Amino acid sequence: MFSSALFRKLFIAFCLATLGLFLLLSAVLIMDVGGVAAFPWQPERYVVRASAVLLFGVLLMGVLIRSILKPLIKTTDQARQFVRNRQLSEKSENRYIPDDGEIGTLAAAVYGMTAELAEQERTIAEQAAARERLVEEIESLRKRTRDLFRENERLKRRFEVIRDKQDSLRRSEERYRTMLENIEEYFYEADLSGNLLFFNDALHRMLGYAKDKLVGMNFREFMDRGTAEKAFRIFRKAYETGQAQKGIGWRLLRKDGSACHIEISVSLIRNLAGEIIGFRGVARNVSELIYLVYHDSLTGLYNRKAFFERMRETLAIAKRDCKEKNIFYLDLDEFKRVNDDYGHHIGDKVLKEVAARLKASLRETDHICRIGGDEFVVILNNLKDESHPEEAARRVLKALSRPYRIEGHNIDFITPSIGISTYPKDSDNVESLIRCADIAMFKAKRKNGGGCYAFYDKTMEADWRNSDLHEP
C-alpha cells in the first residue's frame, strides 16, 4: 500500500492538513462565548501557537504539493515547447532529470518519448531536405540528360556530315594518288627547308632511291652545287613573291651518279590559316630533249650547238688556269666515194663507226663533235702535256685509217685529215680557233693526199684563200 511514493506523499500531506485543522478547531472550541478560557492556562498563547502550527502545516503542504507537481510542471513545459517549436530546448536547465517517483518516471518517459519524437522530426526534416536536394539533382540531371541527348543528336548529324566529307575526301585522294602514280611526270612536296615530304613512284624510280630513304632527303643531296644554288633561288623567289615558278631546268644526280635533266615547276603549299608551309610541283624528264638538242642524231656525238657551248666553257677554264687548249678539225678523205659506190645507208654506218673509233682512241674528258657531213671537231682536255697533242692525233689517224667492213663491204680507202689549232697561241676566241683548225686541216688534206695532221700556221692563210676547196 505504501510502496507508492505518490501515495505516501499525498497521505502525509493529508495528515498534516488534518492536524492543522484539528488544532485550529481546538483553539476555537476551548474559548467560551464570552471570551473566557475554559482551562487554567492562557488561551492567547495557545491560539498563537496553533496558528503557527497551522501555518507551518500549510507551508509544508505547499512544499509537498510543489515537490509532487514539479515533474508535471517540467513535463508540461517541455510538452508546450515541443508543441510550439517542434523541438526540445537545448538549454541544460530545461532538461529534466527524473527521480524515483511515478510522476518522475512518467515525466522521464514522456520526455524520452518527446526527445525521441523530436529526433525523429529532425531526421524526417533532414530526410525531407535531402529528398528536396535529390529531387533538384534529379531534375538537373534530367535537364542535362535532355541537353546531352540534343547535343548527341547534333554531334551525330555533324559526324555523319564529316563522315560523308571524309568519304568524299578519301575518294578524291584515291583518285589523286592514282593519277599521280600513273603519270610519267615527277610529283613532289617539300617543306620550307627543301626536305621531301611526298613524291610519286616516278620520282623515286628516276632517282634510284628506296621510298623510305628518299623521304626526308633534301634536294641538295641529289644536286650538284650549281643546281642547288639555282634551286635555292627559285624556292626563295616563289616564297617571296607568292607566285608559281615554271619551266625551270635542273640537273639531278641519280643514286648511281648519272645525271638527269628535268624541267620543274615550283608552287606554294599553304595551311588553312593561309601560312606558307612548303612547296610542291611537277617535273618532267627533258634529258632526251636535251640530248636531241645537243647531240647528233646519227652518231650520238655532240652537235654544232654543243660544240660551241663546250668550247666557250673550255676556253674560260683555260683562261682562268693559264693553260693551252687544242682542237682538232678533221674530215674523211674519199668519203663521197662511199656514198656514190655503196649508197648513203652504208655511208651512215661508216660515220657511226668513225664516231665509235674516235671515242675509243680519245679520253672520256675530250669533247667529240660532229658539225656536219663527214666533218668532226675534237676539244682536247686533261692532256699530260697540252702543248704536244701529236700523240692524240696519231691515235686518231691510226684508228680511222683502218678498213671498214660493213654489210660485206671492205672499205679500205678512207683516211682522216686533221687540222690542229691552239689557244691562245693561234687565237683567243672560238670562231677564230675553228677557222685556224679548218685552215690547218685543208693543209693536211693537200699534203700527201691526206691521211695526216697539220698545225695551224699563219703562212697557210694565203693558200687557203686561193684554194677553191674551202667553202666561201
XYZ file of C-alpha atoms in Angstrom:
472
model
C 0.000 0.000 0.000
C 2.765 2.447 0.956
C 5.076 1.239 -1.787
C 3.793 4.044 -3.965
C 5.792 7.228 -3.393
C 2.995 9.386 -4.730
C 0.501 7.799 -2.354
C 2.841 8.287 0.590
C 3.306 11.937 -0.227
C -0.393 12.513 -0.565
C -1.090 10.631 2.696
C 1.438 12.704 4.641
C 0.075 15.901 3.200
C -3.437 14.871 4.125
C -2.427 14.035 7.698
C -0.653 17.331 8.145
C -3.595 19.215 6.752
C -5.971 17.322 9.104
C -3.737 18.051 12.088
C -3.668 21.717 11.278
C -7.392 21.881 11.003
C -7.743 19.983 14.257
C -5.552 22.443 16.106
C -7.464 25.315 14.625
C -10.739 23.845 15.739
C -9.337 23.079 19.226
C -8.363 26.702 19.686
C -11.790 27.825 18.763
C -13.571 25.311 20.976
C -11.603 25.997 24.145
C -12.846 29.520 24.257
C -16.274 30.342 25.617
C -18.729 32.555 24.098
C -17.895 35.420 26.423
C -14.176 35.175 25.654
C -13.157 33.457 28.924
C -10.882 30.458 28.853
C -12.207 27.153 29.901
C -8.821 25.929 31.185
C -6.469 27.441 33.651
C -3.639 28.004 31.086
C -3.551 31.017 28.893
C -5.619 30.613 25.722
C -3.972 33.500 23.796
C -0.670 31.750 23.706
C -2.340 28.582 22.697
C -4.035 30.282 19.747
C -0.782 31.804 18.587
C 0.933 28.507 18.796
C -1.912 26.795 16.978
C -1.775 29.405 14.258
C 1.949 28.902 13.893
C 1.477 25.183 13.660
C -1.301 25.670 11.098
C 0.908 27.997 9.026
C 3.701 25.536 9.175
C 1.345 22.799 8.062
C 0.143 24.911 5.152
C 3.710 25.674 4.092
C 4.661 22.081 4.432
C 1.623 21.115 2.422
C 2.638 23.597 -0.323
C 6.184 22.246 -0.385
C 4.949 18.712 -0.633
C 2.484 19.598 -3.371
C 5.167 21.521 -5.250
C 7.523 18.594 -4.911
C 4.795 16.348 -6.225
C 3.853 18.671 -9.100
C 7.426 19.647 -10.145
C 7.837 16.740 -12.589
C 4.447 17.534 -14.057
C 5.396 21.206 -14.457
C 8.670 20.266 -16.183
C 6.887 17.793 -18.380
C 4.228 20.403 -19.227
C 6.870 22.991 -20.121
C 8.735 20.562 -22.337
C 5.493 19.467 -23.979
C 4.377 23.062 -24.534
C 7.759 23.994 -26.050
C 7.745 20.925 -28.243
C 4.194 21.664 -29.449
C 5.134 25.269 -30.150
C 8.602 24.800 -31.727
C 8.530 21.094 -32.673
C 11.857 20.696 -30.886
C 13.230 20.401 -27.355
C 15.245 23.131 -25.759
C 18.989 22.612 -25.834
C 19.494 24.615 -22.585
C 20.726 22.406 -19.772
C 18.437 23.971 -17.144
C 15.365 22.976 -19.137
C 16.369 19.353 -19.317
C 14.507 17.123 -16.873
C 16.409 14.794 -14.521
C 13.903 12.102 -13.332
C 13.520 10.941 -9.712
C 12.240 7.594 -8.478
C 8.574 8.513 -8.233
C 5.712 7.571 -10.542
C 5.324 11.129 -11.811
C 9.099 11.433 -12.288
C 9.223 8.135 -14.074
C 6.210 9.083 -16.157
C 7.742 12.501 -16.880
C 11.039 10.885 -17.794
C 9.226 8.529 -20.148
C 7.275 11.428 -21.665
C 10.491 13.428 -22.027
C 12.265 10.491 -23.604
C 9.386 9.962 -25.993
C 9.328 13.686 -26.736
C 13.081 13.731 -27.281
C 12.851 10.684 -29.500
C 9.970 12.250 -31.395
C 11.991 15.457 -31.772
C 14.936 13.434 -33.040
C 12.620 11.689 -35.477
C 11.263 15.073 -36.516
C 14.804 16.285 -37.150
C 15.611 13.114 -39.049
C 12.442 13.492 -41.100
C 13.297 17.153 -41.738
C 16.826 16.204 -42.815
C 15.445 13.433 -44.990
C 12.921 15.863 -46.470
C 15.735 18.347 -47.200
C 17.827 15.545 -48.662
C 14.830 14.480 -50.719
C 14.400 18.033 -51.967
C 18.069 18.179 -52.905
C 17.766 14.791 -54.556
C 14.700 15.934 -56.468
C 16.568 19.058 -57.572
C 19.585 16.980 -58.614
C 17.329 14.544 -60.450
C 15.643 17.427 -62.238
C 19.030 18.941 -63.037
C 20.208 15.541 -64.239
C 17.117 15.188 -66.403
C 17.774 18.607 -67.872
C 21.414 17.724 -68.506
C 20.322 14.419 -69.984
C 17.962 16.225 -72.352
C 20.731 18.671 -73.245
C 23.196 15.822 -73.755
C 20.675 13.986 -75.886
C 20.163 17.049 -78.061
C 23.947 17.600 -78.212
C 24.419 13.931 -79.067
C 21.892 14.231 -81.882
C 23.650 17.359 -83.129
C 27.056 15.659 -82.950
C 25.615 12.598 -84.644
C 24.373 14.697 -87.543
C 27.697 16.543 -87.651
C 29.572 13.247 -87.560
C 27.517 11.996 -90.472
C 28.350 15.156 -92.417
C 32.037 14.793 -91.538
C 31.959 11.112 -92.449
C 30.421 11.946 -95.814
C 33.073 14.591 -96.363
C 35.809 12.170 -95.316
C 34.468 9.552 -97.698
C 34.403 12.125 -100.454
C 37.888 13.332 -99.498
C 39.183 9.753 -99.394
C 37.744 9.046 -102.822
C 39.257 12.263 -104.125
C 42.588 11.402 -102.517
C 42.490 7.930 -104.025
C 41.815 9.402 -107.454
C 44.532 11.989 -106.813
C 47.072 9.353 -105.773
C 46.091 7.046 -108.617
C 46.576 9.890 -111.053
C 49.948 10.811 -109.523
C 51.181 7.238 -109.548
C 50.209 6.708 -113.189
C 51.580 9.870 -114.727
C 55.052 9.877 -116.202
C 55.849 13.263 -114.707
C 57.513 13.547 -111.317
C 55.426 14.995 -108.471
C 56.915 16.192 -105.200
C 56.025 18.032 -101.981
C 58.708 19.500 -99.726
C 58.897 21.581 -96.551
C 60.360 25.075 -96.378
C 63.870 23.654 -95.962
C 63.617 21.596 -99.151
C 63.158 18.202 -97.434
C 60.960 15.812 -99.393
C 57.632 15.003 -97.713
C 55.753 13.263 -100.510
C 56.533 12.090 -104.043
C 55.134 9.684 -106.604
C 56.682 6.444 -107.786
C 58.011 8.004 -110.958
C 60.338 10.313 -108.997
C 61.804 7.640 -106.738
C 62.298 5.293 -109.709
C 64.089 8.006 -111.629
C 66.392 8.922 -108.719
C 67.031 5.285 -107.847
C 66.500 5.631 -104.080
C 64.176 3.487 -101.970
C 60.995 5.241 -100.831
C 61.842 5.146 -97.127
C 65.315 6.508 -97.864
C 64.010 9.288 -100.085
C 61.525 10.598 -97.502
C 63.188 13.438 -95.628
C 66.077 13.814 -98.076
C 66.977 17.357 -99.018
C 67.147 18.450 -102.648
C 70.819 19.312 -102.171
C 71.619 15.632 -101.680
C 70.914 14.825 -105.349
C 72.070 18.074 -106.943
C 75.432 19.462 -107.874
C 76.453 22.763 -106.314
C 75.346 24.928 -109.214
C 71.905 23.324 -109.442
C 71.475 23.513 -105.639
C 72.142 27.254 -105.668
C 69.726 27.673 -108.551
C 67.046 25.650 -106.723
C 67.503 27.807 -103.600
C 66.977 30.971 -105.652
C 63.827 29.537 -107.270
C 62.324 28.413 -103.938
C 63.102 31.775 -102.382
C 61.564 33.675 -105.286
C 58.372 31.598 -105.053
C 58.220 32.193 -101.274
C 58.782 35.955 -101.517
C 56.512 36.649 -104.487
C 53.843 34.027 -103.764
C 53.816 33.172 -107.475
C 54.460 29.778 -109.028
C 57.709 29.332 -110.934
C 57.526 27.260 -114.109
C 59.742 25.869 -116.842
C 62.939 25.783 -114.779
C 65.743 23.476 -115.863
C 67.512 21.469 -113.143
C 70.202 18.809 -113.319
C 69.631 15.990 -110.822
C 72.105 13.283 -109.870
C 70.772 9.747 -109.522
C 71.924 7.362 -106.817
C 74.289 5.679 -109.326
C 75.886 9.048 -110.123
C 74.313 9.529 -113.550
C 72.683 12.847 -114.404
C 69.089 13.547 -115.299
C 67.884 16.842 -116.719
C 64.392 17.894 -115.681
C 62.080 20.826 -116.243
C 60.349 21.635 -112.972
C 57.624 23.890 -111.566
C 57.502 25.268 -108.011
C 54.312 26.416 -106.258
C 53.445 27.091 -102.625
C 51.657 24.903 -100.059
C 49.532 26.824 -97.548
C 47.695 25.680 -94.423
C 44.108 26.584 -93.517
C 45.325 29.868 -91.990
C 46.950 30.821 -95.293
C 50.501 30.397 -93.960
C 53.173 29.044 -96.313
C 54.327 25.635 -95.063
C 56.094 24.144 -98.077
C 56.459 23.705 -101.814
C 55.020 21.346 -104.398
C 55.427 20.920 -108.101
C 55.614 18.712 -111.155
C 58.735 17.916 -113.155
C 59.330 16.107 -116.396
C 62.404 14.432 -117.749
C 63.900 16.517 -120.541
C 67.120 14.549 -120.779
C 66.033 13.110 -124.113
C 65.071 16.538 -125.395
C 68.370 17.980 -124.205
C 70.144 15.002 -125.723
C 68.480 15.701 -129.058
C 69.307 19.386 -128.776
C 72.983 18.789 -128.019
C 73.694 15.513 -129.827
C 73.924 14.359 -133.414
C 71.022 12.055 -134.189
C 73.123 9.707 -136.353
C 76.340 9.213 -134.388
C 75.307 10.250 -130.861
C 78.236 12.671 -130.703
C 77.890 16.298 -129.632
C 76.455 18.503 -132.392
C 77.461 22.000 -133.519
C 75.435 23.717 -130.753
C 77.040 21.599 -128.054
C 80.471 22.172 -129.557
C 80.241 25.936 -129.275
C 78.981 25.778 -125.678
C 81.668 23.286 -124.628
C 84.300 25.310 -126.435
C 83.358 28.505 -124.577
C 83.462 26.648 -121.251
C 86.848 25.129 -122.122
C 88.373 28.471 -123.083
C 87.016 30.105 -119.929
C 88.692 27.427 -117.799
C 91.915 27.667 -119.800
C 91.965 31.429 -119.372
C 91.430 31.066 -115.624
C 94.149 28.409 -115.263
C 96.508 29.991 -117.815
C 96.724 26.778 -119.857
C 96.823 25.924 -123.541
C 93.979 24.111 -125.255
C 93.965 22.315 -128.589
C 91.195 21.472 -131.005
C 91.150 19.018 -133.913
C 89.233 19.760 -137.064
C 89.035 16.648 -139.265
C 87.125 15.233 -142.188
C 87.226 11.921 -144.010
C 89.170 11.672 -147.269
C 87.281 9.984 -150.105
C 84.068 9.728 -148.065
C 81.984 10.945 -151.027
C 83.104 7.813 -152.859
C 81.433 5.641 -150.194
C 78.054 7.279 -150.770
C 78.480 7.084 -154.520
C 79.640 3.440 -154.633
C 77.711 1.849 -151.782
C 74.841 4.194 -151.029
C 74.049 6.632 -148.262
C 72.932 3.970 -145.786
C 76.417 2.457 -145.934
C 77.871 5.941 -145.612
C 75.787 6.465 -142.448
C 77.111 3.243 -140.952
C 80.651 4.325 -141.753
C 80.046 7.587 -139.899
C 78.746 5.648 -136.898
C 81.858 3.505 -136.943
C 84.036 6.616 -137.171
C 82.288 8.017 -134.073
C 82.890 4.766 -132.179
C 86.599 4.718 -133.126
C 87.017 8.362 -132.095
C 85.552 7.603 -128.670
C 87.831 4.595 -128.288
C 91.008 6.476 -129.241
C 90.400 9.605 -127.148
C 89.843 10.272 -123.452
C 86.409 10.409 -121.883
C 87.080 14.036 -120.921
C 87.650 15.026 -124.554
C 84.650 16.524 -126.332
C 83.972 14.915 -129.732
C 81.529 16.719 -132.031
C 80.118 16.136 -135.474
C 79.456 19.511 -137.032
C 78.149 18.285 -140.367
C 78.615 15.666 -143.107
C 81.936 13.925 -142.561
C 83.430 16.790 -140.554
C 84.289 16.335 -136.867
C 85.785 18.566 -134.193
C 87.565 17.407 -131.034
C 88.274 19.557 -127.951
C 91.230 18.022 -126.087
C 91.081 18.112 -122.278
C 93.351 16.847 -119.495
C 96.331 16.012 -121.692
C 99.526 15.244 -119.788
C 101.271 17.846 -121.885
C 98.726 20.070 -123.577
C 101.395 21.699 -125.775
C 102.072 18.357 -127.575
C 98.774 16.914 -128.937
C 100.564 14.864 -131.598
C 100.118 11.618 -129.677
C 96.319 12.012 -129.710
C 96.410 12.955 -133.393
C 98.421 9.835 -134.259
C 95.966 7.614 -132.363
C 93.061 9.148 -134.268
C 94.831 8.696 -137.629
C 95.614 5.080 -136.886
C 92.082 4.311 -135.674
C 90.235 5.967 -138.565
C 92.555 4.662 -141.287
C 91.792 1.015 -140.618
C 89.462 -0.661 -143.169
C 85.694 -0.580 -142.532
C 83.836 -3.861 -143.001
C 80.140 -3.080 -143.362
C 77.495 -5.431 -144.756
C 80.111 -7.491 -146.544
C 81.901 -4.490 -148.000
C 85.577 -3.871 -147.235
C 86.100 -0.124 -147.379
C 89.845 0.496 -147.108
C 90.334 3.817 -148.804
C 89.101 6.176 -146.071
C 91.661 8.225 -144.182
C 91.272 11.312 -141.979
C 92.844 14.732 -142.418
C 93.345 16.607 -139.121
C 93.946 20.307 -138.576
C 95.118 21.459 -135.145
C 94.797 24.951 -133.630
C 95.998 26.073 -130.200
C 94.618 28.503 -127.631
C 95.817 31.174 -127.015
C 98.735 30.979 -129.484
C 96.575 30.924 -132.595
C 93.528 32.813 -131.274
C 91.626 33.585 -128.100
C 88.047 33.143 -129.355
C 86.033 30.172 -130.515
C 85.272 31.190 -134.087
C 88.871 32.101 -134.896
C 90.195 28.850 -133.434
C 87.783 26.836 -135.587
C 88.817 28.794 -138.626
C 92.502 28.187 -137.846
C 91.908 24.450 -137.383
C 89.931 24.329 -140.633
C 92.823 26.004 -142.495
C 95.271 23.512 -140.939
C 93.011 20.640 -141.975
C 92.962 21.977 -145.531
C 96.772 21.995 -145.438
C 96.862 18.391 -144.189
C 94.491 17.278 -146.950
C 96.737 18.903 -149.575
C 99.804 17.256 -148.016
C 100.442 13.781 -149.393
C 96.767 13.407 -150.366
C 95.546 13.397 -146.796
C 95.826 10.857 -144.025
C 97.907 13.140 -141.820
C 97.659 16.061 -139.412
C 98.952 19.632 -139.546
C 99.232 22.501 -137.040
C 97.945 25.901 -137.980
C 100.445 28.448 -139.181
C 99.793 31.957 -140.450
C 101.556 31.092 -143.698
C 98.638 28.794 -144.523
C 96.258 31.726 -144.882
C 97.237 32.620 -148.464
C 96.939 29.059 -149.797
C 93.583 28.652 -148.072
C 92.160 31.827 -149.602
C 93.361 30.979 -153.047
C 92.075 27.425 -152.921
C 88.699 26.514 -154.347
C 88.460 23.622 -151.913
C 87.259 25.632 -148.938
C 83.787 26.977 -148.546
C 83.398 30.726 -149.005
